[in-house]
PDB file of C-alpha atoms in Angstrom:
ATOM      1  CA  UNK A   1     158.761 306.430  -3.033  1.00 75.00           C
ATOM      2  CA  UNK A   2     156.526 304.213  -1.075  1.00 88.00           C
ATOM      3  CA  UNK A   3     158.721 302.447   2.022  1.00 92.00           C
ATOM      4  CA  UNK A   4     159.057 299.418   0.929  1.00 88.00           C
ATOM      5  CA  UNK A   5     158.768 299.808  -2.659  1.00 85.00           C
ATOM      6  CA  UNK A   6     161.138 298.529  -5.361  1.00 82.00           C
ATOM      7  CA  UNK A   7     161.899 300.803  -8.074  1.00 82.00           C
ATOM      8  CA  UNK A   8     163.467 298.595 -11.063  1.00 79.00           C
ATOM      9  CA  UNK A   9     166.063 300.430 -13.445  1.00 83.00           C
ATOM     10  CA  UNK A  10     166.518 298.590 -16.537  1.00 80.00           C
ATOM     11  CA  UNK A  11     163.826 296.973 -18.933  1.00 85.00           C
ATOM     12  CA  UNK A  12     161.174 294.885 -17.619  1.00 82.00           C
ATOM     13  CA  UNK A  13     160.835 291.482 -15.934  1.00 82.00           C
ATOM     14  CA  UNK A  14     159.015 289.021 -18.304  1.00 88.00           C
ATOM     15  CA  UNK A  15     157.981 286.123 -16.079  1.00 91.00           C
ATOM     16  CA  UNK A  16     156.212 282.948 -17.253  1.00 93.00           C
ATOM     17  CA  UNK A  17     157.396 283.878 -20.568  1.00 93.00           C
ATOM     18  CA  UNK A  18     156.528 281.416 -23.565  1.00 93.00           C
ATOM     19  CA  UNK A  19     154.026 279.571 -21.025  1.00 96.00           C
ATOM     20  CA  UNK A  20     150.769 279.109 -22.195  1.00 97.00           C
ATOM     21  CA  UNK A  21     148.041 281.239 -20.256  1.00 96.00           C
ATOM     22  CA  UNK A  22     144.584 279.643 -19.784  1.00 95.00           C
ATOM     23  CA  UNK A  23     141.959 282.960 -18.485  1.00 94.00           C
ATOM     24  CA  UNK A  24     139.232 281.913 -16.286  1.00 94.00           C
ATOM     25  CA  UNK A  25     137.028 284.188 -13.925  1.00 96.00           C
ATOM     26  CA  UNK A  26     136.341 283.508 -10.317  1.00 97.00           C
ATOM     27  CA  UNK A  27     133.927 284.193  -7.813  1.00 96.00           C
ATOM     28  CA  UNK A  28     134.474 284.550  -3.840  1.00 97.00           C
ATOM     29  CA  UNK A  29     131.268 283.216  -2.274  1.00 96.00           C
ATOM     30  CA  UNK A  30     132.297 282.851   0.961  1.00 96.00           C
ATOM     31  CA  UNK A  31     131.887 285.518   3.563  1.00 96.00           C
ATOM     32  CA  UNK A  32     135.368 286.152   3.886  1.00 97.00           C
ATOM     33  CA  UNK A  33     138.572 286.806   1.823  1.00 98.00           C
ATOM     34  CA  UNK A  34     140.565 284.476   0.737  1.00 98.00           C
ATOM     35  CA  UNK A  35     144.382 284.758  -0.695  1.00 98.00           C
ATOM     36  CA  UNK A  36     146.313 282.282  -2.729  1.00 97.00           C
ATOM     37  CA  UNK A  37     150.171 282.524  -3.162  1.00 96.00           C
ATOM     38  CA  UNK A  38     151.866 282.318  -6.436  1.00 95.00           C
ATOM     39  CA  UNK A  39     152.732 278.784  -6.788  1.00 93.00           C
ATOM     40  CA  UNK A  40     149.835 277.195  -5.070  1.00 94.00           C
ATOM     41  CA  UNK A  41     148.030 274.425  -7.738  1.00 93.00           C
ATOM     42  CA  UNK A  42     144.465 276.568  -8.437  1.00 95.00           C
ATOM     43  CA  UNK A  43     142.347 273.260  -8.784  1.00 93.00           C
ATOM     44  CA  UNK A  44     142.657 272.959  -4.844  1.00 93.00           C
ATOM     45  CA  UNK A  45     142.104 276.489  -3.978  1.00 95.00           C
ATOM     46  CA  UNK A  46     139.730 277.146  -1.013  1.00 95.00           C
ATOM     47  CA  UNK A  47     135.871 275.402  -2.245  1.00 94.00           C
ATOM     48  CA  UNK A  48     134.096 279.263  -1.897  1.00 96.00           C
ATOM     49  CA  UNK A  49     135.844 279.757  -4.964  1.00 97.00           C
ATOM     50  CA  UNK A  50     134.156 279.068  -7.973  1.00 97.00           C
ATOM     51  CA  UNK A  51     135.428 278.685 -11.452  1.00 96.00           C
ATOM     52  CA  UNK A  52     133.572 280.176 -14.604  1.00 94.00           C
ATOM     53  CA  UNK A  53     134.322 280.484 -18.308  1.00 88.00           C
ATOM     54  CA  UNK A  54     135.135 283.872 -20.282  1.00 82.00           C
ATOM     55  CA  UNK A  55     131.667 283.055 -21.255  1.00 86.00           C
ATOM     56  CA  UNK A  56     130.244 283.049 -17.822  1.00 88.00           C
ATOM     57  CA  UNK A  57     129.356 278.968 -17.988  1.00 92.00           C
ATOM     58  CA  UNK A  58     130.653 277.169 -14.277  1.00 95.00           C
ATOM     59  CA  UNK A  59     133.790 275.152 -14.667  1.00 94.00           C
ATOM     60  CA  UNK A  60     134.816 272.163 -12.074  1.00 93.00           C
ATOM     61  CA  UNK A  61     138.085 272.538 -10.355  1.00 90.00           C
ATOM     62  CA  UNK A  62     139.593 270.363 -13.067  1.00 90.00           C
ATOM     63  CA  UNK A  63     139.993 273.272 -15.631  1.00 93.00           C
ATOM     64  CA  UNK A  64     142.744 274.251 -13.211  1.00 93.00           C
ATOM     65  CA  UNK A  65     144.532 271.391 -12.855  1.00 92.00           C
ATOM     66  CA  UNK A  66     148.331 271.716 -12.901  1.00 92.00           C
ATOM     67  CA  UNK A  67     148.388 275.066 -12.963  1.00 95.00           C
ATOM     68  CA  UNK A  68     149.198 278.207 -11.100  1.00 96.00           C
ATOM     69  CA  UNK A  69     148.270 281.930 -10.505  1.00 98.00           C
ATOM     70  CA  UNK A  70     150.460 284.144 -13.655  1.00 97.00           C
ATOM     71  CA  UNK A  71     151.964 286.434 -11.129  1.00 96.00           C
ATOM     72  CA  UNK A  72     155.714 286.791  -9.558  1.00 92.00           C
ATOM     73  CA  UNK A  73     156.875 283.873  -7.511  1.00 92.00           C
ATOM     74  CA  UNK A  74     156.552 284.971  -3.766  1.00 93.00           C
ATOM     75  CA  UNK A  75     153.482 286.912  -4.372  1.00 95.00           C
ATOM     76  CA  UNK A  76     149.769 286.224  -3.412  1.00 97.00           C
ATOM     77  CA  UNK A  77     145.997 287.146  -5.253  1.00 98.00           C
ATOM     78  CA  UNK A  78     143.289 288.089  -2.558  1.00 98.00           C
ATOM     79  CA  UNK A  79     139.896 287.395  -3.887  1.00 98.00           C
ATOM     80  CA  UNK A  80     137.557 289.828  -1.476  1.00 98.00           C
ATOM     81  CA  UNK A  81     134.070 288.649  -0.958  1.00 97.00           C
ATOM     82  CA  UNK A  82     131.189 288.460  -3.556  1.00 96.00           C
ATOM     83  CA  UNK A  83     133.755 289.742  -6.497  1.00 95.00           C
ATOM     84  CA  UNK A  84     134.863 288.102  -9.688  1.00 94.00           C
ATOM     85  CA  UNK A  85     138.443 288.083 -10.990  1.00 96.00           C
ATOM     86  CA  UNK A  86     139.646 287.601 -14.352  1.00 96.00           C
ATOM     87  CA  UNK A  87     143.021 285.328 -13.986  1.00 96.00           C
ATOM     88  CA  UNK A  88     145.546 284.091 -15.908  1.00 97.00           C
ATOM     89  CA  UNK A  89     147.175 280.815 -15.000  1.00 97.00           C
ATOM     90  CA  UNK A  90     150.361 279.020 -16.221  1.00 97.00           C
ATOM     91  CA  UNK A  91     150.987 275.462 -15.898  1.00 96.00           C
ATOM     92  CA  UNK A  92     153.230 274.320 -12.935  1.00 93.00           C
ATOM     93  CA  UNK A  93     156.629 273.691 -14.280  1.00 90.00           C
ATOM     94  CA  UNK A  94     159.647 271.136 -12.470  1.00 86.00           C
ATOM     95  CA  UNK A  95     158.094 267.603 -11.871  1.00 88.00           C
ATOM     96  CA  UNK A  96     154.288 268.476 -12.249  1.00 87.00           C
ATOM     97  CA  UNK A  97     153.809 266.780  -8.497  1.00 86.00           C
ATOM     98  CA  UNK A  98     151.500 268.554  -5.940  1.00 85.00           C
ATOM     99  CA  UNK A  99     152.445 266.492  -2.353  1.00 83.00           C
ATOM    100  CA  UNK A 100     150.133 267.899  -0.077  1.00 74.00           C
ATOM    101  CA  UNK A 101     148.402 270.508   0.061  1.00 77.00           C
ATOM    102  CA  UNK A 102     144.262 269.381   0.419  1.00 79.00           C
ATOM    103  CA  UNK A 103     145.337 265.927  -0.788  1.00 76.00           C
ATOM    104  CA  UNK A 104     142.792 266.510  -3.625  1.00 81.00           C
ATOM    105  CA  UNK A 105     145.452 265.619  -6.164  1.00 79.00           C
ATOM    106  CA  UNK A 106     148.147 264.307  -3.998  1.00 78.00           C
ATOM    107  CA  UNK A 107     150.720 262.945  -6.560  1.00 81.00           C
ATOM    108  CA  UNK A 108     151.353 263.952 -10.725  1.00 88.00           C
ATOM    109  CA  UNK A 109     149.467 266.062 -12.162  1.00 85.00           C
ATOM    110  CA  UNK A 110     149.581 264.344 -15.317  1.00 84.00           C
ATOM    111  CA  UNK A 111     147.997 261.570 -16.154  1.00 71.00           C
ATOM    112  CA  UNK A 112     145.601 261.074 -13.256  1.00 54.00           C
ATOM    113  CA  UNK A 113     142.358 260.264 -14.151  1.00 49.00           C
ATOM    114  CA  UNK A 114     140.581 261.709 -10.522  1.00 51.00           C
ATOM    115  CA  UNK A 115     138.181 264.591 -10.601  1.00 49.00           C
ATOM    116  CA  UNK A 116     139.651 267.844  -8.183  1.00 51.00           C
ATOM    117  CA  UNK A 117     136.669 268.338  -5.938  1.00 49.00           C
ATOM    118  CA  UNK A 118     134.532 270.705  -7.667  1.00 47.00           C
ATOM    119  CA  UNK A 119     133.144 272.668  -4.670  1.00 46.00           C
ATOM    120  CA  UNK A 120     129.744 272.014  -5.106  1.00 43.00           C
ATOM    121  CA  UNK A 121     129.075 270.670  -1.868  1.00 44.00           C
ATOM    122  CA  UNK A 122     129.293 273.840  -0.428  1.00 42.00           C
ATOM    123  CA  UNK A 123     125.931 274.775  -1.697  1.00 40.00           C
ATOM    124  CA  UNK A 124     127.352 277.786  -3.386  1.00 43.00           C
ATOM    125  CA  UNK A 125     125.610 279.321  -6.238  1.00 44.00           C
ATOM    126  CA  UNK A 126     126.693 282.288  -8.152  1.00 42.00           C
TER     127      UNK A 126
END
């Protein structure tokens, strides 16, 4: 046993279950690694994170609008430099309202008509 670890006896945990997943694949461009917790609304991630289809086409930040990582509550995703990730997400559940945060979306997730910045001002290319 590792200290620290957790051994489960019983069947396993299904989280998220019956939530649609949406894939995507993301790139770190930055020069530096950058985590993102469990609950944290993807389409306002940090901008050296870029967005791309299964297919490999780029995606603007609004593909992950009202969602979140598909991963326990309470745990993070580090995307280390110059990798790509293949990720699930799962839409936020409760009132679908993102207070905060980068004050990119700053209200309900539903409904609003604003584009999430896309990140391309960072001059980041794949």
């Amino acid at each position: 046993m590792i200290p620290g670890e957790i051994e489960f006896d019983g069947p396993d945990i299904v989280i998220n279950e019956g939530k649609p997943v949406t894939v995507l694949n993301v790139k770190n461009v930055g020069d530096r690694p950058v985590q993102v917790g469990s609950h944290y609304h993807f389409a306002e991630v940090n901008d050296c994170l870029l967005f791309f289809s299964e297919d490999n086409q780029p995606l603007e930040r609004s593909a992950a609008r009202g969602l979140r990582l598909h991963i326990a509550a309470g745990t993070a995703k580090r995307f280390e430099c110059n990798t790509d990730y293949d990720i699930e997400l799962v839409p936020l559940a409760g009132n679908r309202v993102v207070p905060g945060l980068r004050g990119e979306t700053a209200g309900p997730v539903d409904g609003h008509t604003e584009a999430v910045n896309d990140g391309t001002e960072s001059g980041a290319e794949r």
